PDB file of C-alpha atoms in Angstrom:
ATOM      1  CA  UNK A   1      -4.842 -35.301 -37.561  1.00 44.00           C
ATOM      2  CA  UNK A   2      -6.551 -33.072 -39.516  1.00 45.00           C
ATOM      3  CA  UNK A   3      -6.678 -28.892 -38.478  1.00 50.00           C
ATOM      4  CA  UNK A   4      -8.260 -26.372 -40.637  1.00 50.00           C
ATOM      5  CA  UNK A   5      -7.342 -22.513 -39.509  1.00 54.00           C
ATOM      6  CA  UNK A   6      -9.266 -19.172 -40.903  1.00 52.00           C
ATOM      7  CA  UNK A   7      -7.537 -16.267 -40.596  1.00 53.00           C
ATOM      8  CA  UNK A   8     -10.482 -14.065 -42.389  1.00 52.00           C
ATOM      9  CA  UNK A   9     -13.573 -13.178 -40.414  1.00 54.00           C
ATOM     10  CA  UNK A  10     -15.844 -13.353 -43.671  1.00 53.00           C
ATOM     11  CA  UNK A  11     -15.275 -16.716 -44.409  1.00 51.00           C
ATOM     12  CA  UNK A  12     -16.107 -18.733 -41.091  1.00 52.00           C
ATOM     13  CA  UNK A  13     -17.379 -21.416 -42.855  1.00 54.00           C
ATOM     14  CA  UNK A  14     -14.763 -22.232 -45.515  1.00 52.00           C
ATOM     15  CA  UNK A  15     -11.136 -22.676 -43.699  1.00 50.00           C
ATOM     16  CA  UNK A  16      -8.120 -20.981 -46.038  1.00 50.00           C
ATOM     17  CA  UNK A  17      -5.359 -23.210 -45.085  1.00 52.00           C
ATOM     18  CA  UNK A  18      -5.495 -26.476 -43.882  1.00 48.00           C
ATOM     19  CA  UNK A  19      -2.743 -28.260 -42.042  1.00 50.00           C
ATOM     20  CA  UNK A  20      -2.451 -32.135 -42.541  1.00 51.00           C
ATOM     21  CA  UNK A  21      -0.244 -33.899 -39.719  1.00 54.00           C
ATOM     22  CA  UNK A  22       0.384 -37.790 -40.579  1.00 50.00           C
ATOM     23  CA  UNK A  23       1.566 -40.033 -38.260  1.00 53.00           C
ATOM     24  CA  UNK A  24       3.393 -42.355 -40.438  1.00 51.00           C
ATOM     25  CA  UNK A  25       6.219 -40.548 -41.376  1.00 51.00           C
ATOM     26  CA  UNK A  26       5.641 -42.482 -45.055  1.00 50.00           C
ATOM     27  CA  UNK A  27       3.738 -40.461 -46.219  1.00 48.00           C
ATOM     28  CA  UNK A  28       6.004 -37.768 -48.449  1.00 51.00           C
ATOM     29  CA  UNK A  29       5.184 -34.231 -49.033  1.00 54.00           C
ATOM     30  CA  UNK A  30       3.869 -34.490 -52.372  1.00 51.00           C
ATOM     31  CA  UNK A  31       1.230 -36.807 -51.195  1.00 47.00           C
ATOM     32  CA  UNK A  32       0.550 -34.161 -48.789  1.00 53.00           C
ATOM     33  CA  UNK A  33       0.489 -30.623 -50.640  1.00 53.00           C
ATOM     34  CA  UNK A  34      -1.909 -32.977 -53.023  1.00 52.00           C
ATOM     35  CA  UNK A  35      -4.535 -33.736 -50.222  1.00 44.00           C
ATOM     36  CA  UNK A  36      -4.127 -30.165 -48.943  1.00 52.00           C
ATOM     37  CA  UNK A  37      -5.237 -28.772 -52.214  1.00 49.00           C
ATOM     38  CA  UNK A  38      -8.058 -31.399 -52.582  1.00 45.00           C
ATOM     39  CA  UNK A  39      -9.674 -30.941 -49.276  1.00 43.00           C
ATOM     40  CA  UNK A  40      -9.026 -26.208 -49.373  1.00 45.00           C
ATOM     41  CA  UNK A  41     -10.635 -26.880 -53.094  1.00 41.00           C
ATOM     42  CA  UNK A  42     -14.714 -25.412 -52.873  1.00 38.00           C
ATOM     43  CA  UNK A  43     -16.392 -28.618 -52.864  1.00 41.00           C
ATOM     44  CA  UNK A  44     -19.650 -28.347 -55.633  1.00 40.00           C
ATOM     45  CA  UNK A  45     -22.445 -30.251 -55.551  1.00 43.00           C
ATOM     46  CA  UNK A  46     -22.896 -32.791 -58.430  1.00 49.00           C
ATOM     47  CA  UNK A  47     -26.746 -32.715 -58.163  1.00 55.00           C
ATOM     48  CA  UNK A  48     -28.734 -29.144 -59.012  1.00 66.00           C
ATOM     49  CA  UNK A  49     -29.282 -27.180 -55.906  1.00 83.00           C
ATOM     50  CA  UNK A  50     -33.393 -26.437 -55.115  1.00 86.00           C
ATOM     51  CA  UNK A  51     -34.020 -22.713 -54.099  1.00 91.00           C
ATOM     52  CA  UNK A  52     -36.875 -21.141 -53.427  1.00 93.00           C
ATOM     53  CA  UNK A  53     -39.226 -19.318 -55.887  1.00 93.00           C
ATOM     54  CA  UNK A  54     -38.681 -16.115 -54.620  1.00 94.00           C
ATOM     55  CA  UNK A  55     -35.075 -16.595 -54.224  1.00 93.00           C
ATOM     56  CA  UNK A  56     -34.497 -18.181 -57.965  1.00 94.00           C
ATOM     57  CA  UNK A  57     -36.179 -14.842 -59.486  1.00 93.00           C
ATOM     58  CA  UNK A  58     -34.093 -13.099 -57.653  1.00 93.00           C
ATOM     59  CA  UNK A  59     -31.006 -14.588 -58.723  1.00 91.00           C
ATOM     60  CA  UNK A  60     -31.578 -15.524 -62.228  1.00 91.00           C
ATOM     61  CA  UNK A  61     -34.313 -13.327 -63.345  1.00 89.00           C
ATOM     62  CA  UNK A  62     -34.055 -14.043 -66.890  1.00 90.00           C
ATOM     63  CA  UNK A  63     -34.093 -18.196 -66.456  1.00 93.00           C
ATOM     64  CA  UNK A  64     -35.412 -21.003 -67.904  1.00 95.00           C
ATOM     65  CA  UNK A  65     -39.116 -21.856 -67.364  1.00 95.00           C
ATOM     66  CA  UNK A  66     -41.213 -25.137 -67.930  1.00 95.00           C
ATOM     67  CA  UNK A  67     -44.533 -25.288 -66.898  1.00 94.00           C
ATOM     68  CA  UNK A  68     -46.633 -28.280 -66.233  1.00 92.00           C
ATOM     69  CA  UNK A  69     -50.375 -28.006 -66.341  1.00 89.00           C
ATOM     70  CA  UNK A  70     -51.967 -30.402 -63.722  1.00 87.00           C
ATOM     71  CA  UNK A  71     -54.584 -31.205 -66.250  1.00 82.00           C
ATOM     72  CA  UNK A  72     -56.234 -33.484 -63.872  1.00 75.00           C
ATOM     73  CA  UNK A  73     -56.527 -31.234 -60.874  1.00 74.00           C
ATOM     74  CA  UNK A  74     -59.664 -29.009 -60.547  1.00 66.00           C
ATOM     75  CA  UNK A  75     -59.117 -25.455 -60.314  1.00 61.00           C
ATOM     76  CA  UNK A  76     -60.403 -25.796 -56.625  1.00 63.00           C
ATOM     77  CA  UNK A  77     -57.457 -27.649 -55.749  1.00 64.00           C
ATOM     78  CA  UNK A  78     -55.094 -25.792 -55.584  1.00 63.00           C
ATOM     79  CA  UNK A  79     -54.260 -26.359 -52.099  1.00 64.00           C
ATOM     80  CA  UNK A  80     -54.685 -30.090 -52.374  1.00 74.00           C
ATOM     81  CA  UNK A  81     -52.675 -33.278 -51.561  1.00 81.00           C
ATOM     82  CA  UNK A  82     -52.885 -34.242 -55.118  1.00 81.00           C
ATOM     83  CA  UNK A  83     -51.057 -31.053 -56.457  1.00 86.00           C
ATOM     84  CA  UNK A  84     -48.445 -31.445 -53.883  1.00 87.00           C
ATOM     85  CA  UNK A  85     -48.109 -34.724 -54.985  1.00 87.00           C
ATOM     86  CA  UNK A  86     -47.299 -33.428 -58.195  1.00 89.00           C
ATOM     87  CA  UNK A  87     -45.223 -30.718 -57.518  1.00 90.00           C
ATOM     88  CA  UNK A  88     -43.318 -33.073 -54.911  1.00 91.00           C
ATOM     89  CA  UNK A  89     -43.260 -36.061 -58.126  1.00 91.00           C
ATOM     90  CA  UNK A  90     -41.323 -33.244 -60.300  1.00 92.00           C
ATOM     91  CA  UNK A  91     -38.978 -32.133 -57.633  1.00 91.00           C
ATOM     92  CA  UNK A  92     -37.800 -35.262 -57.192  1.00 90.00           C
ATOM     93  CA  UNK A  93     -37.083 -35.676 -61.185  1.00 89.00           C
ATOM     94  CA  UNK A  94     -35.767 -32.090 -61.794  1.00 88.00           C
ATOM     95  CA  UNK A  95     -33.192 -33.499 -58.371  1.00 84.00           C
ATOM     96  CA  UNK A  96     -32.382 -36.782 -59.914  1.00 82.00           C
ATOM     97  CA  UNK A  97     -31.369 -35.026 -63.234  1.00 77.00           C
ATOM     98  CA  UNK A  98     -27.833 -34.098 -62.206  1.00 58.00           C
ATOM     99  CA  UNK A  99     -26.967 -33.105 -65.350  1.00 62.00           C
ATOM    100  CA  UNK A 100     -26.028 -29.935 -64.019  1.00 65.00           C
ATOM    101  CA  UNK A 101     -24.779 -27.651 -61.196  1.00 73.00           C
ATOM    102  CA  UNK A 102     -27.423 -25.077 -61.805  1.00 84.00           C
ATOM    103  CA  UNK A 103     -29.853 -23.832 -59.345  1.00 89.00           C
ATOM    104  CA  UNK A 104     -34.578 -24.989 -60.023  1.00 93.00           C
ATOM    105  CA  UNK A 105     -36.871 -23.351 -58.004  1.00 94.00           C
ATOM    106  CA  UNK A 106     -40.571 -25.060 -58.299  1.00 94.00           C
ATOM    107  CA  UNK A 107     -44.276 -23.150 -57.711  1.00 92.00           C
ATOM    108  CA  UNK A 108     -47.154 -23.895 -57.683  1.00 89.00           C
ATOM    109  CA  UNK A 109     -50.026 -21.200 -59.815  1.00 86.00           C
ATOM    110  CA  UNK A 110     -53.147 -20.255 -60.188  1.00 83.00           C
ATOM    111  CA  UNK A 111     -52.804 -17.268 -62.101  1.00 81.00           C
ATOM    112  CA  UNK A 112     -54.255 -18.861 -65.292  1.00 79.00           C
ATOM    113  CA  UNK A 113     -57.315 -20.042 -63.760  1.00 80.00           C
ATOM    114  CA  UNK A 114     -56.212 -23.754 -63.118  1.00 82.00           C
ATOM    115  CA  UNK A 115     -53.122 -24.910 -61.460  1.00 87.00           C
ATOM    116  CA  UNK A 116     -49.954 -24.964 -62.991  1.00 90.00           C
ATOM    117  CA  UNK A 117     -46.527 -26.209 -61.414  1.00 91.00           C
ATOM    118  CA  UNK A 118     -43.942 -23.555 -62.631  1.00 93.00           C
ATOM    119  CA  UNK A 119     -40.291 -25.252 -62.970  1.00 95.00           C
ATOM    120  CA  UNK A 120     -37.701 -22.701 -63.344  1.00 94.00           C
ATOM    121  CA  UNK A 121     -34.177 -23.348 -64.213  1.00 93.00           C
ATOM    122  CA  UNK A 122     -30.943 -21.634 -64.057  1.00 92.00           C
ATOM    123  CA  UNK A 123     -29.555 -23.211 -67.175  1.00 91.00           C
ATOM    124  CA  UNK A 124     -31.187 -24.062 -70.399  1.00 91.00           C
ATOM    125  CA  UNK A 125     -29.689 -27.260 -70.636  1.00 90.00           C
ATOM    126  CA  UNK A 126     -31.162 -28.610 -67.574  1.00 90.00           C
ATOM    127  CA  UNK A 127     -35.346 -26.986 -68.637  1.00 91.00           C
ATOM    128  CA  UNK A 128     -34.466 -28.435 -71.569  1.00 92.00           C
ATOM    129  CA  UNK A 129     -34.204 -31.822 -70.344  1.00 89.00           C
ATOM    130  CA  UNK A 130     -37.853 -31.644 -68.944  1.00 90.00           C
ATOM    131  CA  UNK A 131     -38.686 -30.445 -71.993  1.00 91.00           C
ATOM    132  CA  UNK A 132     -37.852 -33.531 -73.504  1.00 89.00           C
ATOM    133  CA  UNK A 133     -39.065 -35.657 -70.540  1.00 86.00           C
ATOM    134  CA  UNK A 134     -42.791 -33.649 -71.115  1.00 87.00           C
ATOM    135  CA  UNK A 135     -42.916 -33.190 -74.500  1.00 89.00           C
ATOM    136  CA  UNK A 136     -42.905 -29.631 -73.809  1.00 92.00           C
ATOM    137  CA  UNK A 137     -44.001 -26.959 -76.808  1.00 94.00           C
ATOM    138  CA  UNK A 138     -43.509 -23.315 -76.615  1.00 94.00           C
ATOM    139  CA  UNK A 139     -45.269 -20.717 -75.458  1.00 92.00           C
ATOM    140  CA  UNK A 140     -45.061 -17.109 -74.690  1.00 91.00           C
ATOM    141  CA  UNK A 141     -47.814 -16.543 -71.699  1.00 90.00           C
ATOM    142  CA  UNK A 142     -44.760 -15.787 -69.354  1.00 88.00           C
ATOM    143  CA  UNK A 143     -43.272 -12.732 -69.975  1.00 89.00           C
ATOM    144  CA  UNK A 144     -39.285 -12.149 -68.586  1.00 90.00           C
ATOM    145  CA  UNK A 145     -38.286 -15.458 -69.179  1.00 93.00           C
ATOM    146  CA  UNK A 146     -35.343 -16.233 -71.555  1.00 93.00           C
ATOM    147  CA  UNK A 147     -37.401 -19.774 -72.699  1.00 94.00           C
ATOM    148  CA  UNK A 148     -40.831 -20.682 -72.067  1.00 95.00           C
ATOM    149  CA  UNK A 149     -42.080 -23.998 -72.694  1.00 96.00           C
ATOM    150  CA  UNK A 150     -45.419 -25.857 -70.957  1.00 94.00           C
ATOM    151  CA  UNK A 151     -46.428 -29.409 -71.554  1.00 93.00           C
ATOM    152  CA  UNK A 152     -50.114 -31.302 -69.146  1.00 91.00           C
ATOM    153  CA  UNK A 153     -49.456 -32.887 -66.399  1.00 88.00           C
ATOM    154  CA  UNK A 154     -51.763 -35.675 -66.958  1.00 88.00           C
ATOM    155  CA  UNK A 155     -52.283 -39.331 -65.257  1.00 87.00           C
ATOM    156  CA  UNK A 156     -50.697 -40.597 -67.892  1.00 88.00           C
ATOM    157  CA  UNK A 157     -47.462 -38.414 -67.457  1.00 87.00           C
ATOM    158  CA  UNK A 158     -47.394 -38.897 -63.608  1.00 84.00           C
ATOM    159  CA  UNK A 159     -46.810 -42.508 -64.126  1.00 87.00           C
ATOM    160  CA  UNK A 160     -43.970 -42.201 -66.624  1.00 87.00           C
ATOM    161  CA  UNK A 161     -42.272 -40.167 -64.634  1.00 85.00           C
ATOM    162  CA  UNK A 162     -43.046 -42.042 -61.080  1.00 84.00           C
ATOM    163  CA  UNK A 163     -42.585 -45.230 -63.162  1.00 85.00           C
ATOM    164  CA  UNK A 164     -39.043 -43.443 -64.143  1.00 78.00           C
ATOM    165  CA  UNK A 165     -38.024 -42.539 -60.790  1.00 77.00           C
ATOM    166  CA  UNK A 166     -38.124 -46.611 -59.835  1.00 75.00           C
ATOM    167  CA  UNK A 167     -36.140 -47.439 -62.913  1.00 67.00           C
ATOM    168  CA  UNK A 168     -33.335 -45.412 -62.632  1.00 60.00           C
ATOM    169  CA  UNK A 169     -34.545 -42.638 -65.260  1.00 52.00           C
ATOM    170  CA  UNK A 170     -35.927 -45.262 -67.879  1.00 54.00           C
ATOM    171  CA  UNK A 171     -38.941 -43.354 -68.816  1.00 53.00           C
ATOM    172  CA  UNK A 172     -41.498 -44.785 -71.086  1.00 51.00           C
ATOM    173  CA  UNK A 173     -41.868 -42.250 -74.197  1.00 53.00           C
ATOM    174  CA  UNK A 174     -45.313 -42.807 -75.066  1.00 50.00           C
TER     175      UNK A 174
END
């Protein structure tokens, strides 16, 4: 049986001490201060947590940004299946890359007078591995970022990437 007790008001959600009672009196105590350390540990998420835009330039205003230009989408669009599409296409590779434990936030823009799908990243080493993915170059159209980088969005692209999602991250560099 398994009973988790929380003396502290603040923490509902995480218990502080957890009691462990076996019913096989095998089990020794070692064995079970070990599994009562593993299971009061946090627990982290191996994969990068998604946030909201808002929320990410609240919390890291000085992150990492990559943005893809949806060179194929009309400037009219912006609203459009095909540009959620795209956006939805690049959250689901920025989720598979669980290189990290950092926190991406994706948006979509038309500040620049065609849509753009701003990727922002907690850590560098996780924009940077869109940046390779993209082909990224920098750029400095984004003020209060600590890197800027932007790379198109094109047909092309959308397959290597959707063709990389089926493969297991095997991504065509062409």
């Amino acid at each position: 049986m398994l009973k988790a007790t929380n003396r502290d008001p603040r923490h509902s959600k995480s218990p502080r001490r957890v009691h462990i009672q076996f019913p096989h009196p095998i089990i020794d105590r070692a064995c079970k201060r070990d599994l009562e350390a593993a299971i009061a540990e946090p627990r982290r998420c191996a994969a990068m947590r998604s946030m909201s835009w808002p929320a990410f330039l609240k919390n890291f205003p000085q992150g990492h940004l990559v943005v893809a230009v949806a060179v194929d989408v009309g400037a009219d669009e912006i609203g459009s299946r095909r540009l959620r599409g795209l956006r939805d296409l690049l959250h689901r590779v920025i989720g598979r890359m669980a290189s990290s434990k950092g926190g991406f936030a994706l948006t979509v823009s038309r500040a620049a007078g065609f849509p753009e799908i701003l990727c922002g990243f907690e850590m560098q080493g996780d924009a940077d591995a869109l940046v390779a993915l993209g082909n990224a170059e920098p750029t400095d159209r984004y003020p209060g970022f600590a890197t800027q980088r932007v790379f198109d969005l094109d047909t092309a692209m959308e397959a290597a990437l959707g063709a990389g999602l089926l493969s297991d991250g095997d991504i065509d560099q062409r």
